[in-house]
Amino acid sequence: MSYEIIDGKKISLQMQEEIAAEVKAFTAKGGKIPHLAAVLVGEDPASQAYVGSKVKTCEKVGFKSTLVKFPSTISEQELLNKLDELNNDKDIDGYIVQLPLPKHISEHKIIEAVKPSKDVDGFHPINVGRLVLDLPTYISATPYGITQLLERYNIETSGKNCVVIGRSHIVGSPMSILMAKNNKFANCTVTLCHSRTKDLKAHCLNADIIIAAIGKPNFVTADMVKQGCVIIDVGINRVDDASLPKGYKLVGDVDFDNCAPKCSFITPVPGGVGPMTIASLLKNTLLAAKREIYK
Ligand code: NDP
């Protein structure tokens, strides 16, 4: 079967251009320049890279950005004090706290300390609740990016069986909620699978759409995929590869080479879901600057 590769890099650039144009139009009418802050705790190279590219992309679309860095020894209270400052800073429209945090800091406490109107990651319980209740909200960036890919590739979802593998709070769970929504690029019958799921293969073979967010390289194999399936691969896994200068390569949760020939659409890794996450975060920040969710 011939399959189409869903080009997340291209769609992300398209979204960034749209956002840049909206910023121009909004500021020309006297609106403020959107301002995103990112809080980074510790020296984790992957987190540093993610935050670095978020800040860089802000500049590209005409946003202001502020990077707030702390050593991993910062106490929970000191971090909470900083969030309080950001919550009260009138110039900052939205901010994110890059996860994971050091073990001595409660992620739940930190997520709940972010003012919901500035929670552009969409992790605060109020924003998650608003998502469930179909109220305007910041949809967390990766799931929102995936819905954009489905929409912009005009992929039929209504009435389809969608299997989401992984039930994390940042990807799998919100994704399952979005795919079951009563709207054009959702309306799926959703099965949410996880490590306790019995006979995952049978669930996958019944799926018209598989969204894999597991964190295990090449976990979804061709024998789990039915002809014509749409596969969205969220996974980003480092696999050793001595032939490359870095000594590793990035692969997804799906065995792309063997699954792709059975698919109608499939996202690659890298270049699929990954680039969409940043574009979605910028979209949320623009909504925050325009006070479109919280007036
Ligand atoms: P988590 O580790 O939080 O969640 C993994 C999920 O996979 C859990 O729900 C777990 O089940 C499930 N799982 C683990 N093993 C199995 C198994 N054998 N069978 C079925 N389910 C299983 O991961 P995240 O959701 O944070 O991330 C998932 C992947 O997506 C990672 O590779 C991450 O790097 C990537 N990612 C990519 C992003 C992007 O921008 N593209 C953004 C965020 C994440 P259980 O709950 O039972 O333990």
Short mmCIF file of C-alpha atoms and ligand atoms in Angstrom, two decimals:
data_model
loop_
_atom_site.label_atom_id
_atom_site.label_comp_id
_atom_site.label_asym_id
_atom_site.label_seq_id
_atom_site.Cartn_x
_atom_site.Cartn_y
_atom_site.Cartn_z
CA MET A 1 0.00 0.00 0.00
CA SER A 2 1.30 3.48 -0.74
CA TYR A 3 1.38 5.64 2.34
CA GLU A 4 1.69 9.35 2.98
CA ILE A 5 4.22 10.67 5.45
CA ILE A 6 2.75 13.30 7.74
CA ASP A 7 5.31 16.09 7.66
CA GLY A 8 5.23 17.68 11.12
CA LYS A 9 8.15 19.94 10.32
CA LYS A 10 6.28 21.49 7.40
CA ILE A 11 3.02 21.91 9.34
CA SER A 12 4.88 23.35 12.32
CA LEU A 13 6.53 25.97 10.08
CA GLN A 14 3.14 26.75 8.55
CA MET A 15 1.68 27.28 12.04
CA GLN A 16 4.64 29.46 13.03
CA GLU A 17 4.09 31.65 9.94
CA GLU A 18 0.39 31.98 10.81
CA ILE A 19 1.26 32.90 14.39
CA ALA A 20 3.87 35.46 13.25
CA ALA A 21 1.25 37.07 10.97
CA GLU A 22 -1.27 37.16 13.83
CA VAL A 23 1.31 38.77 16.14
CA LYS A 24 1.94 41.47 13.54
CA ALA A 25 -1.77 42.15 13.08
CA PHE A 26 -2.46 42.10 16.82
CA THR A 27 0.41 44.44 17.75
CA ALA A 28 -0.41 46.77 14.82
CA LYS A 29 -3.80 47.28 16.48
CA GLY A 30 -2.13 48.14 19.79
CA GLY A 31 -2.06 44.65 21.30
CA LYS A 32 0.93 43.71 23.42
CA ILE A 33 3.81 41.57 22.19
CA PRO A 34 3.19 38.03 23.49
CA HIS A 35 5.72 37.10 26.18
CA LEU A 36 6.52 33.50 27.13
CA ALA A 37 8.73 32.59 30.07
CA ALA A 38 10.35 29.19 30.53
CA VAL A 39 11.60 27.90 33.86
CA LEU A 40 14.41 25.38 33.69
CA VAL A 41 15.68 23.58 36.78
CA GLY A 42 18.94 21.62 36.59
CA GLU A 43 21.33 20.73 33.82
CA ASP A 44 19.55 17.87 32.00
CA PRO A 45 20.81 18.16 28.37
CA ALA A 46 17.48 17.08 26.81
CA SER A 47 15.53 19.64 28.88
CA GLN A 48 18.09 22.33 28.02
CA ALA A 49 17.71 21.52 24.33
CA TYR A 50 13.88 21.59 24.47
CA VAL A 51 13.79 24.90 26.34
CA GLY A 52 16.48 26.37 24.08
CA SER A 53 14.47 25.64 20.96
CA LYS A 54 11.25 26.93 22.54
CA VAL A 55 12.96 30.26 23.33
CA LYS A 56 14.53 30.46 19.85
CA THR A 57 11.20 29.83 18.12
CA CYS A 58 9.57 32.56 20.24
CA GLU A 59 11.96 35.08 18.74
CA LYS A 60 11.23 33.80 15.24
CA VAL A 61 7.50 34.51 15.51
CA GLY A 62 7.96 37.93 17.14
CA PHE A 63 7.33 36.96 20.79
CA LYS A 64 9.33 38.11 23.76
CA SER A 65 10.85 35.29 25.78
CA THR A 66 12.47 34.97 29.17
CA LEU A 67 14.49 32.01 30.34
CA VAL A 68 14.64 31.53 34.10
CA LYS A 69 17.34 29.03 35.11
CA PHE A 70 17.91 27.43 38.50
CA PRO A 71 20.39 24.84 39.73
CA SER A 72 18.94 21.42 40.61
CA THR A 73 19.57 22.24 44.29
CA ILE A 74 16.83 24.90 44.38
CA SER A 75 14.29 24.17 47.11
CA GLU A 76 10.62 23.62 46.38
CA GLN A 77 9.74 26.80 48.29
CA GLU A 78 12.23 28.92 46.32
CA LEU A 79 10.74 27.63 43.09
CA LEU A 80 7.20 28.32 44.34
CA ASN A 81 8.28 31.88 45.19
CA LYS A 82 9.53 32.37 41.63
CA LEU A 83 6.23 31.07 40.21
CA ASP A 84 4.41 33.55 42.41
CA GLU A 85 6.50 36.32 40.86
CA LEU A 86 5.73 35.08 37.35
CA ASN A 87 2.01 34.80 38.20
CA ASN A 88 2.03 38.47 39.20
CA ASP A 89 4.25 39.80 36.41
CA LYS A 90 1.89 41.71 34.13
CA ASP A 91 4.24 41.55 31.16
CA ILE A 92 4.40 37.75 31.09
CA ASP A 93 1.40 36.23 29.32
CA GLY A 94 2.25 32.60 29.84
CA TYR A 95 4.98 30.39 31.17
CA ILE A 96 6.08 26.79 31.37
CA VAL A 97 8.07 24.85 33.90
CA GLN A 98 10.14 22.29 32.01
CA LEU A 99 9.58 18.76 33.34
CA PRO A 100 10.92 16.54 34.81
CA LEU A 101 11.90 18.30 38.01
CA PRO A 102 14.43 17.05 40.58
CA LYS A 103 12.98 14.39 42.90
CA HIS A 104 12.80 16.66 45.98
CA ILE A 105 10.31 18.95 44.21
CA SER A 106 6.67 17.85 43.87
CA GLU A 107 5.59 18.22 40.24
CA HIS A 108 1.95 18.27 41.35
CA LYS A 109 2.57 21.20 43.70
CA ILE A 110 4.41 23.11 40.98
CA ILE A 111 1.76 22.44 38.32
CA GLU A 112 -0.97 23.61 40.72
CA ALA A 113 1.01 26.77 41.57
CA VAL A 114 0.94 28.02 37.97
CA LYS A 115 -1.85 30.55 37.51
CA PRO A 116 -4.39 28.84 35.19
CA SER A 117 -4.58 31.90 32.92
CA LYS A 118 -0.79 31.65 32.35
CA ASP A 119 -0.64 27.85 32.16
CA VAL A 120 0.16 27.61 28.44
CA ASP A 121 1.28 24.00 28.87
CA GLY A 122 -2.32 23.19 29.84
CA PHE A 123 -1.27 21.01 32.78
CA HIS A 124 -3.15 22.77 35.61
CA PRO A 125 -6.15 20.79 36.97
CA ILE A 126 -8.47 23.69 36.06
CA ASN A 127 -7.35 23.65 32.44
CA VAL A 128 -7.55 19.84 32.25
CA GLY A 129 -11.05 20.03 33.73
CA ARG A 130 -12.05 22.67 31.20
CA LEU A 131 -10.81 20.39 28.43
CA VAL A 132 -12.99 17.54 29.68
CA LEU A 133 -16.01 19.86 29.91
CA ASP A 134 -15.57 21.35 26.40
CA LEU A 135 -14.81 24.79 27.81
CA PRO A 136 -12.21 27.07 26.17
CA THR A 137 -8.80 26.10 27.56
CA TYR A 138 -5.12 25.68 26.84
CA ILE A 139 -4.87 22.20 25.35
CA SER A 140 -1.54 20.65 26.25
CA ALA A 141 0.92 21.12 23.44
CA THR A 142 1.65 17.61 22.17
CA PRO A 143 -1.99 16.43 22.00
CA TYR A 144 -3.02 19.75 20.42
CA GLY A 145 -0.22 19.37 17.85
CA ILE A 146 -1.48 15.90 16.95
CA THR A 147 -5.02 17.15 16.38
CA GLN A 148 -3.54 19.81 14.09
CA LEU A 149 -1.73 17.15 12.06
CA LEU A 150 -4.95 15.14 11.64
CA GLU A 151 -6.89 18.26 10.71
CA ARG A 152 -4.38 19.71 8.27
CA TYR A 153 -3.95 16.37 6.50
CA ASN A 154 -7.74 16.12 6.38
CA ILE A 155 -7.67 12.66 7.90
CA GLU A 156 -11.12 11.14 8.39
CA THR A 157 -11.61 10.35 12.08
CA SER A 158 -15.36 10.29 12.61
CA GLY A 159 -16.61 6.87 13.72
CA LYS A 160 -13.11 5.38 13.53
CA ASN A 161 -11.55 3.13 16.14
CA CYS A 162 -8.63 4.94 17.75
CA VAL A 163 -6.20 3.16 20.03
CA VAL A 164 -4.06 5.41 22.21
CA ILE A 165 -1.14 3.54 23.81
CA GLY A 166 0.07 5.27 26.98
CA ARG A 167 -1.95 7.09 29.63
CA SER A 168 0.43 9.81 30.85
CA HIS A 169 -1.04 13.11 31.98
CA ILE A 170 0.82 15.05 29.32
CA VAL A 171 0.18 12.89 26.25
CA GLY A 172 -1.91 9.70 26.39
CA SER A 173 -4.76 10.74 28.68
CA PRO A 174 -5.53 14.17 27.13
CA MET A 175 -5.11 12.62 23.67
CA SER A 176 -7.75 10.00 24.42
CA ILE A 177 -10.14 12.74 25.59
CA LEU A 178 -9.55 14.83 22.46
CA MET A 179 -10.08 11.92 20.07
CA ALA A 180 -13.44 11.12 21.67
CA LYS A 181 -14.73 14.73 21.43
CA ASN A 182 -17.79 15.54 19.41
CA ASN A 183 -16.08 17.52 16.66
CA LYS A 184 -15.03 17.09 13.06
CA PHE A 185 -11.47 15.87 13.56
CA ALA A 186 -12.33 13.57 16.46
CA ASN A 187 -15.57 11.61 17.05
CA CYS A 188 -13.57 8.40 17.41
CA THR A 189 -14.36 5.36 19.50
CA VAL A 190 -11.31 5.44 21.73
CA THR A 191 -9.51 2.62 23.51
CA LEU A 192 -6.84 3.77 25.96
CA CYS A 193 -4.17 1.09 26.43
CA HIS A 194 -1.34 0.88 28.97
CA SER A 195 1.09 -1.58 30.48
CA ARG A 196 -1.70 -3.65 32.06
CA THR A 197 -3.71 -3.98 28.85
CA LYS A 198 -4.36 -7.60 27.92
CA ASP A 199 -3.76 -8.55 24.29
CA LEU A 200 -2.63 -5.14 23.07
CA LYS A 201 -2.11 -6.64 19.62
CA ALA A 202 -5.83 -7.48 19.25
CA HIS A 203 -6.76 -3.90 20.21
CA CYS A 204 -4.26 -2.51 17.71
CA LEU A 205 -5.43 -4.78 14.91
CA ASN A 206 -8.91 -3.33 15.38
CA ALA A 207 -7.59 0.25 15.18
CA ASP A 208 -8.06 2.63 12.27
CA ILE A 209 -5.82 5.10 14.09
CA ILE A 210 -2.99 4.22 16.48
CA ILE A 211 -1.42 6.94 18.64
CA ALA A 212 1.69 5.54 20.32
CA ALA A 213 3.05 7.38 23.40
CA ILE A 214 4.94 4.70 25.27
CA GLY A 215 8.64 5.60 25.35
CA LYS A 216 9.89 2.24 24.02
CA PRO A 217 11.80 2.11 20.74
CA ASN A 218 10.06 0.29 17.87
CA PHE A 219 7.41 -1.12 20.22
CA VAL A 220 4.58 -1.14 17.66
CA THR A 221 5.42 -3.75 15.05
CA ALA A 222 3.88 -4.50 11.64
CA ASP A 223 1.96 -7.56 12.90
CA MET A 224 -0.01 -5.21 15.20
CA VAL A 225 -1.17 -2.94 12.38
CA LYS A 226 -4.09 -3.42 10.01
CA GLN A 227 -4.00 -2.34 6.37
CA GLY A 228 -4.80 1.35 5.89
CA CYS A 229 -4.16 2.33 9.51
CA VAL A 230 -3.13 5.89 10.41
CA ILE A 231 -0.17 5.89 12.81
CA ILE A 232 0.87 8.82 14.97
CA ASP A 233 4.17 8.10 16.69
CA VAL A 234 4.78 10.33 19.70
CA GLY A 235 7.82 8.47 21.05
CA ILE A 236 11.26 10.03 21.12
CA ASN A 237 13.84 7.42 22.10
CA ARG A 238 17.62 7.53 21.96
CA VAL A 239 19.15 4.39 20.49
CA ASP A 240 22.93 3.84 20.38
CA ASP A 241 24.44 4.18 16.92
CA ALA A 242 28.23 4.21 16.84
CA SER A 243 28.22 5.19 13.15
CA LEU A 244 26.85 8.65 13.97
CA PRO A 245 28.96 11.52 15.37
CA LYS A 246 26.63 11.87 18.38
CA GLY A 247 26.79 8.11 19.05
CA TYR A 248 23.00 7.76 19.03
CA LYS A 249 19.94 8.28 16.87
CA LEU A 250 16.35 9.17 17.69
CA VAL A 251 13.63 6.64 16.96
CA GLY A 252 9.94 6.52 17.76
CA ASP A 253 7.75 3.95 19.48
CA VAL A 254 6.80 2.48 16.10
CA ASP A 255 8.86 0.25 13.82
CA PHE A 256 8.48 2.75 10.98
CA ASP A 257 10.12 0.78 8.13
CA ASN A 258 7.94 -2.28 8.54
CA CYS A 259 4.70 -0.57 9.63
CA ALA A 260 4.65 2.21 7.01
CA PRO A 261 3.81 -0.05 4.02
CA LYS A 262 0.58 -1.10 5.80
CA CYS A 263 -0.45 2.49 6.62
CA SER A 264 -2.42 5.17 4.83
CA PHE A 265 -0.66 7.92 6.85
CA ILE A 266 2.24 7.77 9.29
CA THR A 267 4.38 10.28 11.20
CA PRO A 268 8.16 9.89 11.09
CA VAL A 269 10.53 10.34 14.05
CA PRO A 270 12.11 12.83 14.01
CA GLY A 271 10.06 15.31 11.99
CA GLY A 272 6.53 14.20 12.93
CA VAL A 273 4.90 15.05 16.25
CA GLY A 274 8.03 16.62 17.81
CA PRO A 275 8.07 19.92 15.88
CA MET A 276 4.32 20.35 16.47
CA THR A 277 4.73 20.61 20.22
CA ILE A 278 6.57 23.94 20.03
CA ALA A 279 4.14 25.41 17.50
CA SER A 280 1.24 24.47 19.79
CA LEU A 281 2.89 26.07 22.79
CA LEU A 282 3.27 29.30 20.81
CA LYS A 283 -0.37 29.11 19.78
CA ASN A 284 -1.39 28.85 23.45
CA THR A 285 0.84 31.80 24.33
CA LEU A 286 -0.78 33.89 21.61
CA LEU A 287 -4.21 32.98 23.03
CA ALA A 288 -2.91 34.06 26.45
CA ALA A 289 -1.65 37.41 25.14
CA LYS A 290 -4.97 38.03 23.41
CA ARG A 291 -6.83 37.00 26.61
CA GLU A 292 -8.96 34.66 24.52
CA ILE A 293 -9.36 31.90 27.12
CA TYR A 294 -9.37 33.91 30.35
CA LYS A 295 -10.78 37.37 29.58
P1 NDP B 1 5.29 8.02 30.27
O1 NDP B 1 6.46 7.19 30.62
O2 NDP B 1 4.77 9.01 31.24
O3 NDP B 1 4.08 7.04 29.89
C1 NDP B 1 4.28 5.89 29.14
C2 NDP B 1 2.98 5.14 29.01
O4 NDP B 1 3.25 3.97 28.24
C3 NDP B 1 2.40 4.68 30.36
O5 NDP B 1 1.04 4.96 30.43
C4 NDP B 1 2.68 3.18 30.37
O6 NDP B 1 1.69 2.41 31.03
C5 NDP B 1 2.64 2.85 28.88
N1 NDP B 1 3.39 1.63 28.62
C6 NDP B 1 4.64 1.31 29.04
N2 NDP B 1 4.95 0.06 28.65
C7 NDP B 1 3.88 -0.42 27.99
C8 NDP B 1 3.57 -1.65 27.38
N3 NDP B 1 4.45 -2.66 27.38
N4 NDP B 1 2.36 -1.80 26.80
C9 NDP B 1 1.47 -0.81 26.81
N5 NDP B 1 1.69 0.39 27.39
C10 NDP B 1 2.88 0.57 27.98
O7 NDP B 1 5.65 8.68 28.87
P2 NDP B 1 5.13 10.03 28.14
O8 NDP B 1 3.69 9.94 27.82
O9 NDP B 1 5.64 11.22 28.85
O10 NDP B 1 5.99 9.92 26.79
C11 NDP B 1 5.84 8.84 25.91
C12 NDP B 1 6.85 9.01 24.76
O11 NDP B 1 6.55 10.20 24.06
C13 NDP B 1 8.31 9.16 25.21
O12 NDP B 1 9.15 8.56 24.25
C14 NDP B 1 8.52 10.66 25.21
O13 NDP B 1 9.88 11.01 25.01
C15 NDP B 1 7.68 11.06 24.04
N6 NDP B 1 7.19 12.43 24.09
C16 NDP B 1 7.27 13.15 22.95
C17 NDP B 1 6.81 14.43 22.89
C18 NDP B 1 6.88 15.16 21.59
O14 NDP B 1 6.88 16.35 21.57
N7 NDP B 1 6.91 14.46 20.46
C19 NDP B 1 6.26 15.11 24.07
C20 NDP B 1 6.13 14.24 25.22
C21 NDP B 1 6.59 12.96 25.22
P3 NDP B 1 1.44 2.51 32.64
O15 NDP B 1 0.69 3.77 32.83
O16 NDP B 1 0.64 1.31 32.93
O17 NDP B 1 2.80 2.53 33.27
#
